[in-house]
Amino acid sequence: MSERITVAHAVQVLGLGVAAGEDVLETEVTGAQVSDLLSHVMAQGKAGQLWITIQTHPNIVAVAALHGLSAVLIAGGFAPEEETIARAEEEGIALLTSSEGAYALAGQLYELGVR
Amino acid sequence: MVHYEFPILGRAYFLGGRASTSVKRVLTQAGVDRETVQRVSVACYEAEMNVVLHARAGHVALDIYTDRVMLHVYDRGPGIADVKLAMTCGWSAASEEARALGFGAGMGLPNIQNQADDMQLTSTVGEGVRLELTFYRRGAGDE
């Protein structure tokens, strides 16, 4: 069995930016998914998952909060909107950023042991 | 029985999810089991976004009973001309603007049907949509 992987661990190894949720980075990452369709995440999401997307609007926080996702990682160098950051802080959702694409990030998370 | 109501504003994309977040909070506070909370929350979010994307305004009515949760979502808007077609996975009437934001995948109503134990969808074109959902609480007999 692999060791427990936290959001903080992923942030450190993948060199991610933290746009919101500094105080919830100890949450465990129990899986991951890549999708830009919110309904798809609503249908397939599971608590603890880290969600990689290029969507930046505040609704990504609502989806993450309703599912209890561990973090939302905005890929491809896109920046979250200000309202998205404010809502993530309000809901206690970790909002991460990276200049790398979703494919590369997913590969790195897999290598890290997130399955 | 405990009753709550939450308003939904049409077209207010950035407020979408507020009603569902409130529903999840009150269900959790009422001691409803996690699985039921999750099912109601997911269905509520999809229904709320349907109101945001298609209608002028609406509201969520939530009734918590010892054995079940009833979630009714009503809106005032264009309504649905062909309910059967709207239930088809992948079919959507969402605008290009909504699709660019990751909505309008045509998965909302099928998602809701998958979460709820009973779903009644009725609509009058030009007036609006009435969505009535029932969720039986898991392990309700033990509480």
mmCIF file of C-alpha atoms in Angstrom:
data_model
loop_
_atom_site.group_PDB
_atom_site.id
_atom_site.type_symbol
_atom_site.label_atom_id
_atom_site.label_comp_id
_atom_site.label_asym_id
_atom_site.label_seq_id
_atom_site.Cartn_x
_atom_site.Cartn_y
_atom_site.Cartn_z
ATOM 1 C CA MET A 1 0.000 0.000 0.000
ATOM 2 C CA SER A 2 1.212 3.475 -0.807
ATOM 3 C CA GLU A 3 1.523 6.099 1.870
ATOM 4 C CA ARG A 4 -1.076 8.763 2.557
ATOM 5 C CA ILE A 5 -0.788 11.584 0.010
ATOM 6 C CA THR A 6 -1.945 15.039 1.027
ATOM 7 C CA VAL A 7 -2.730 18.109 -1.074
ATOM 8 C CA ALA A 8 0.390 19.730 0.443
ATOM 9 C CA HIS A 9 2.475 16.796 -0.742
ATOM 10 C CA ALA A 10 1.138 17.171 -4.304
ATOM 11 C CA VAL A 11 1.731 20.944 -4.182
ATOM 12 C CA GLN A 12 5.354 20.410 -3.169
ATOM 13 C CA VAL A 13 6.237 17.619 -5.608
ATOM 14 C CA LEU A 14 4.403 19.065 -8.631
ATOM 15 C CA GLY A 15 5.411 22.661 -7.843
ATOM 16 C CA LEU A 16 1.838 23.950 -7.805
ATOM 17 C CA GLY A 17 0.599 27.417 -6.945
ATOM 18 C CA VAL A 18 -1.911 27.779 -4.098
ATOM 19 C CA ALA A 19 -4.569 30.381 -4.930
ATOM 20 C CA ALA A 20 -6.868 29.538 -1.991
ATOM 21 C CA GLY A 21 -7.221 27.128 0.891
ATOM 22 C CA GLU A 22 -3.757 27.379 2.489
ATOM 23 C CA ASP A 23 -5.236 25.982 5.705
ATOM 24 C CA VAL A 24 -6.813 22.856 4.169
ATOM 25 C CA LEU A 25 -3.707 21.472 2.446
ATOM 26 C CA GLU A 26 -3.406 18.559 4.876
ATOM 27 C CA THR A 27 -6.502 16.960 3.306
ATOM 28 C CA GLU A 28 -5.792 13.512 1.874
ATOM 29 C CA VAL A 29 -5.931 13.023 -1.902
ATOM 30 C CA THR A 30 -7.719 9.703 -2.460
ATOM 31 C CA GLY A 31 -8.000 9.854 -6.247
ATOM 32 C CA ALA A 32 -8.133 12.256 -9.157
ATOM 33 C CA GLN A 33 -10.032 13.080 -12.286
ATOM 34 C CA VAL A 34 -9.625 15.328 -15.306
ATOM 35 C CA SER A 35 -12.710 17.012 -16.767
ATOM 36 C CA ASP A 36 -13.954 20.376 -17.974
ATOM 37 C CA LEU A 37 -17.624 19.372 -17.930
ATOM 38 C CA LEU A 38 -19.152 20.217 -14.572
ATOM 39 C CA SER A 39 -21.997 17.722 -14.933
ATOM 40 C CA HIS A 40 -19.474 14.981 -15.572
ATOM 41 C CA VAL A 41 -17.716 15.786 -12.311
ATOM 42 C CA MET A 42 -21.074 15.949 -10.529
ATOM 43 C CA ALA A 43 -21.880 12.478 -11.860
ATOM 44 C CA GLN A 44 -18.478 10.846 -11.329
ATOM 45 C CA GLY A 45 -16.903 12.805 -8.472
ATOM 46 C CA LYS A 46 -16.012 11.135 -5.188
ATOM 47 C CA ALA A 47 -15.024 12.660 -1.865
ATOM 48 C CA GLY A 48 -11.268 13.165 -1.565
ATOM 49 C CA GLN A 49 -10.590 13.377 -5.298
ATOM 50 C CA LEU A 50 -8.361 16.064 -6.744
ATOM 51 C CA TRP A 51 -9.985 17.571 -9.838
ATOM 52 C CA ILE A 52 -7.886 18.861 -12.733
ATOM 53 C CA THR A 53 -9.679 21.335 -15.022
ATOM 54 C CA ILE A 54 -9.177 24.458 -17.123
ATOM 55 C CA GLN A 55 -12.458 25.992 -15.908
ATOM 56 C CA THR A 56 -11.824 29.059 -13.723
ATOM 57 C CA HIS A 57 -15.282 30.356 -12.731
ATOM 58 C CA PRO A 58 -16.822 30.152 -9.225
ATOM 59 C CA ASN A 59 -19.018 27.159 -10.006
ATOM 60 C CA ILE A 60 -16.002 24.853 -9.822
ATOM 61 C CA VAL A 61 -15.910 25.615 -6.088
ATOM 62 C CA ALA A 62 -19.583 24.707 -5.676
ATOM 63 C CA VAL A 63 -18.989 21.373 -7.413
ATOM 64 C CA ALA A 64 -15.909 20.675 -5.269
ATOM 65 C CA ALA A 65 -17.705 21.615 -2.044
ATOM 66 C CA LEU A 66 -20.778 19.501 -2.816
ATOM 67 C CA HIS A 67 -18.614 16.441 -3.474
ATOM 68 C CA GLY A 68 -16.071 17.067 -0.738
ATOM 69 C CA LEU A 69 -13.218 17.015 -3.264
ATOM 70 C CA SER A 70 -9.736 17.449 -1.788
ATOM 71 C CA ALA A 71 -8.671 20.183 -4.233
ATOM 72 C CA VAL A 72 -9.282 21.792 -7.614
ATOM 73 C CA LEU A 73 -6.182 22.120 -9.797
ATOM 74 C CA ILE A 74 -6.484 24.671 -12.607
ATOM 75 C CA ALA A 75 -4.152 23.529 -15.379
ATOM 76 C CA GLY A 76 -2.674 25.126 -18.464
ATOM 77 C CA GLY A 77 -1.619 28.406 -16.913
ATOM 78 C CA PHE A 78 -5.189 29.632 -16.480
ATOM 79 C CA ALA A 79 -5.851 31.835 -13.451
ATOM 80 C CA PRO A 80 -8.931 31.524 -11.239
ATOM 81 C CA GLU A 81 -11.315 34.480 -11.227
ATOM 82 C CA GLU A 82 -11.286 36.664 -8.098
ATOM 83 C CA GLU A 83 -14.790 35.522 -7.175
ATOM 84 C CA THR A 84 -13.623 31.907 -7.496
ATOM 85 C CA ILE A 85 -10.786 32.539 -5.036
ATOM 86 C CA ALA A 86 -13.139 34.298 -2.593
ATOM 87 C CA ARG A 87 -15.645 31.458 -2.751
ATOM 88 C CA ALA A 88 -12.937 28.804 -2.309
ATOM 89 C CA GLU A 89 -11.722 30.558 0.851
ATOM 90 C CA GLU A 90 -15.320 30.771 2.083
ATOM 91 C CA GLU A 91 -15.999 27.059 1.423
ATOM 92 C CA GLY A 92 -12.577 25.824 2.565
ATOM 93 C CA ILE A 93 -11.592 24.361 -0.803
ATOM 94 C CA ALA A 94 -7.942 24.186 -1.904
ATOM 95 C CA LEU A 95 -7.545 25.955 -5.255
ATOM 96 C CA LEU A 96 -4.280 25.083 -7.005
ATOM 97 C CA THR A 97 -2.685 26.321 -10.225
ATOM 98 C CA SER A 98 -0.058 25.147 -12.685
ATOM 99 C CA SER A 99 1.338 26.301 -16.022
ATOM 100 C CA GLU A 100 1.526 22.663 -17.110
ATOM 101 C CA GLY A 101 -1.223 20.937 -19.052
ATOM 102 C CA ALA A 102 -3.788 18.540 -17.580
ATOM 103 C CA TYR A 103 -2.177 15.510 -19.228
ATOM 104 C CA ALA A 104 1.264 16.135 -17.726
ATOM 105 C CA LEU A 105 -0.193 16.921 -14.303
ATOM 106 C CA ALA A 106 -2.301 13.764 -14.288
ATOM 107 C CA GLY A 107 0.792 11.728 -15.154
ATOM 108 C CA GLN A 108 2.778 13.271 -12.319
ATOM 109 C CA LEU A 109 -0.023 12.639 -9.812
ATOM 110 C CA TYR A 110 -0.201 9.032 -10.950
ATOM 111 C CA GLU A 111 3.558 8.687 -10.511
ATOM 112 C CA LEU A 112 3.197 10.138 -7.031
ATOM 113 C CA GLY A 113 0.890 7.270 -6.166
ATOM 114 C CA VAL A 114 -2.558 8.856 -6.584
ATOM 115 C CA ARG A 115 -4.777 6.184 -8.176
ATOM 116 C CA MET B 1 -40.930 17.253 9.354
ATOM 117 C CA VAL B 2 -38.687 20.262 8.816
ATOM 118 C CA HIS B 3 -39.231 22.622 5.876
ATOM 119 C CA TYR B 4 -36.760 24.984 4.215
ATOM 120 C CA GLU B 5 -36.880 27.163 1.105
ATOM 121 C CA PHE B 6 -34.048 28.685 -0.883
ATOM 122 C CA PRO B 7 -34.368 31.091 -3.831
ATOM 123 C CA ILE B 8 -32.589 30.641 -7.188
ATOM 124 C CA LEU B 9 -31.875 33.526 -9.548
ATOM 125 C CA GLY B 10 -31.992 32.810 -13.282
ATOM 126 C CA ARG B 11 -28.957 33.806 -15.387
ATOM 127 C CA ALA B 12 -26.835 34.378 -12.267
ATOM 128 C CA TYR B 13 -24.177 31.868 -13.268
ATOM 129 C CA PHE B 14 -21.768 32.991 -10.603
ATOM 130 C CA LEU B 15 -24.290 32.470 -7.804
ATOM 131 C CA GLY B 16 -25.104 28.967 -9.068
ATOM 132 C CA GLY B 17 -24.580 26.372 -6.366
ATOM 133 C CA ARG B 18 -25.573 28.644 -3.449
ATOM 134 C CA ALA B 19 -28.928 26.942 -2.891
ATOM 135 C CA SER B 20 -27.376 23.462 -3.157
ATOM 136 C CA THR B 21 -24.639 24.359 -0.695
ATOM 137 C CA SER B 22 -27.326 25.552 1.754
ATOM 138 C CA VAL B 23 -29.312 22.337 1.216
ATOM 139 C CA LYS B 24 -26.222 20.242 1.942
ATOM 140 C CA ARG B 25 -25.538 22.232 5.111
ATOM 141 C CA VAL B 26 -29.041 21.903 6.579
ATOM 142 C CA LEU B 27 -29.231 18.184 5.731
ATOM 143 C CA THR B 28 -25.914 17.585 7.476
ATOM 144 C CA GLN B 29 -27.024 19.632 10.489
ATOM 145 C CA ALA B 30 -30.280 17.643 10.621
ATOM 146 C CA GLY B 31 -28.257 14.442 11.023
ATOM 147 C CA VAL B 32 -29.192 12.909 7.668
ATOM 148 C CA ASP B 33 -26.780 10.120 6.667
ATOM 149 C CA ARG B 34 -23.866 11.018 4.391
ATOM 150 C CA GLU B 35 -24.961 8.988 1.396
ATOM 151 C CA THR B 36 -28.398 10.578 1.310
ATOM 152 C CA VAL B 37 -26.887 14.049 1.800
ATOM 153 C CA GLN B 38 -24.604 13.381 -1.157
ATOM 154 C CA ARG B 39 -27.409 12.162 -3.425
ATOM 155 C CA VAL B 40 -29.685 15.097 -2.582
ATOM 156 C CA SER B 41 -26.825 17.609 -2.979
ATOM 157 C CA VAL B 42 -25.800 16.364 -6.423
ATOM 158 C CA ALA B 43 -29.405 16.302 -7.666
ATOM 159 C CA CYS B 44 -30.064 19.725 -6.161
ATOM 160 C CA TYR B 45 -27.001 21.224 -7.859
ATOM 161 C CA GLU B 46 -28.044 19.903 -11.270
ATOM 162 C CA ALA B 47 -31.613 21.147 -10.773
ATOM 163 C CA GLU B 48 -30.381 24.524 -9.518
ATOM 164 C CA MET B 49 -28.111 24.961 -12.539
ATOM 165 C CA ASN B 50 -31.002 24.078 -14.850
ATOM 166 C CA VAL B 51 -32.925 26.990 -13.334
ATOM 167 C CA VAL B 52 -29.890 29.295 -13.615
ATOM 168 C CA LEU B 53 -29.233 28.305 -17.231
ATOM 169 C CA HIS B 54 -32.779 28.250 -18.565
ATOM 170 C CA ALA B 55 -35.280 30.076 -16.348
ATOM 171 C CA ARG B 56 -35.933 33.571 -14.980
ATOM 172 C CA ALA B 57 -36.181 32.539 -11.351
ATOM 173 C CA GLY B 58 -37.061 29.636 -9.137
ATOM 174 C CA HIS B 59 -36.832 28.141 -5.717
ATOM 175 C CA VAL B 60 -35.926 24.982 -3.882
ATOM 176 C CA ALA B 61 -38.265 23.550 -1.238
ATOM 177 C CA LEU B 62 -36.708 20.986 1.063
ATOM 178 C CA ASP B 63 -38.689 18.752 3.442
ATOM 179 C CA ILE B 64 -36.844 16.455 5.815
ATOM 180 C CA TYR B 65 -38.824 13.517 7.213
ATOM 181 C CA THR B 66 -37.559 10.718 9.433
ATOM 182 C CA ASP B 67 -37.587 8.220 6.550
ATOM 183 C CA ARG B 68 -37.097 10.414 3.467
ATOM 184 C CA VAL B 69 -36.105 13.765 2.009
ATOM 185 C CA MET B 70 -38.340 15.564 -0.491
ATOM 186 C CA LEU B 71 -36.724 18.122 -2.783
ATOM 187 C CA HIS B 72 -38.966 20.233 -4.991
ATOM 188 C CA VAL B 73 -37.481 22.655 -7.507
ATOM 189 C CA TYR B 74 -39.877 25.040 -9.237
ATOM 190 C CA ASP B 75 -39.068 27.686 -11.823
ATOM 191 C CA ARG B 76 -40.689 30.374 -13.889
ATOM 192 C CA GLY B 77 -39.330 30.272 -17.423
ATOM 193 C CA PRO B 78 -39.748 28.804 -20.894
ATOM 194 C CA GLY B 79 -40.544 25.301 -19.653
ATOM 195 C CA ILE B 80 -39.691 22.071 -21.455
ATOM 196 C CA ALA B 81 -41.659 21.236 -24.622
ATOM 197 C CA ASP B 82 -40.573 17.598 -24.831
ATOM 198 C CA VAL B 83 -39.746 16.120 -21.423
ATOM 199 C CA LYS B 84 -38.753 12.756 -22.893
ATOM 200 C CA LEU B 85 -36.253 14.391 -25.240
ATOM 201 C CA ALA B 86 -34.864 16.523 -22.368
ATOM 202 C CA MET B 87 -34.249 13.328 -20.398
ATOM 203 C CA THR B 88 -32.031 11.964 -23.199
ATOM 204 C CA CYS B 89 -28.388 11.823 -22.126
ATOM 205 C CA GLY B 90 -26.377 14.310 -24.209
ATOM 206 C CA TRP B 91 -29.341 16.443 -25.320
ATOM 207 C CA SER B 92 -29.188 20.054 -24.134
ATOM 208 C CA ALA B 93 -30.836 23.402 -24.814
ATOM 209 C CA ALA B 94 -28.002 25.341 -23.163
ATOM 210 C CA SER B 95 -26.540 28.446 -24.808
ATOM 211 C CA GLU B 96 -23.034 28.621 -26.270
ATOM 212 C CA GLU B 97 -22.097 30.858 -23.339
ATOM 213 C CA ALA B 98 -23.183 28.198 -20.849
ATOM 214 C CA ARG B 99 -21.408 25.437 -22.766
ATOM 215 C CA ALA B 100 -18.143 27.385 -22.707
ATOM 216 C CA LEU B 101 -18.375 27.358 -18.906
ATOM 217 C CA GLY B 102 -18.636 23.570 -18.853
ATOM 218 C CA PHE B 103 -22.427 23.325 -18.538
ATOM 219 C CA GLY B 104 -24.909 22.008 -21.064
ATOM 220 C CA ALA B 105 -23.439 18.527 -21.429
ATOM 221 C CA GLY B 106 -26.952 17.104 -21.439
ATOM 222 C CA MET B 107 -26.230 15.113 -18.304
ATOM 223 C CA GLY B 108 -28.197 17.090 -15.717
ATOM 224 C CA LEU B 109 -31.617 15.403 -15.786
ATOM 225 C CA PRO B 110 -30.154 11.879 -16.212
ATOM 226 C CA ASN B 111 -27.842 12.630 -13.262
ATOM 227 C CA ILE B 112 -30.822 13.695 -11.170
ATOM 228 C CA GLN B 113 -32.742 10.547 -12.091
ATOM 229 C CA ASN B 114 -29.766 8.417 -11.057
ATOM 230 C CA GLN B 115 -29.593 10.054 -7.629
ATOM 231 C CA ALA B 116 -33.283 10.154 -6.699
ATOM 232 C CA ASP B 117 -35.520 7.229 -5.709
ATOM 233 C CA ASP B 118 -38.467 8.919 -7.395
ATOM 234 C CA MET B 119 -38.564 11.767 -9.897
ATOM 235 C CA GLN B 120 -41.608 13.615 -11.226
ATOM 236 C CA LEU B 121 -40.945 16.228 -13.904
ATOM 237 C CA THR B 122 -43.824 18.280 -15.246
ATOM 238 C CA SER B 123 -43.756 21.419 -17.343
ATOM 239 C CA THR B 124 -46.038 23.918 -18.996
ATOM 240 C CA VAL B 125 -44.404 25.651 -21.956
ATOM 241 C CA GLY B 126 -44.148 29.381 -21.327
ATOM 242 C CA GLU B 127 -44.727 28.997 -17.592
ATOM 243 C CA GLY B 128 -42.018 26.814 -16.098
ATOM 244 C CA VAL B 129 -40.901 23.478 -14.728
ATOM 245 C CA ARG B 130 -41.829 21.511 -11.585
ATOM 246 C CA LEU B 131 -39.351 18.898 -10.477
ATOM 247 C CA GLU B 132 -40.338 16.749 -7.494
ATOM 248 C CA LEU B 133 -37.764 14.359 -6.066
ATOM 249 C CA THR B 134 -37.924 11.786 -3.283
ATOM 250 C CA PHE B 135 -34.878 10.284 -1.560
ATOM 251 C CA TYR B 136 -35.332 7.503 0.991
ATOM 252 C CA ARG B 137 -32.868 7.875 3.844
ATOM 253 C CA ARG B 138 -30.388 5.041 4.229
ATOM 254 C CA GLY B 139 -30.504 3.314 7.586
ATOM 255 C CA ALA B 140 -33.423 5.542 8.589
ATOM 256 C CA GLY B 141 -34.865 2.761 10.720
ATOM 257 C CA ASP B 142 -31.781 2.795 12.940
ATOM 258 C CA GLU B 143 -31.926 6.484 13.797
#
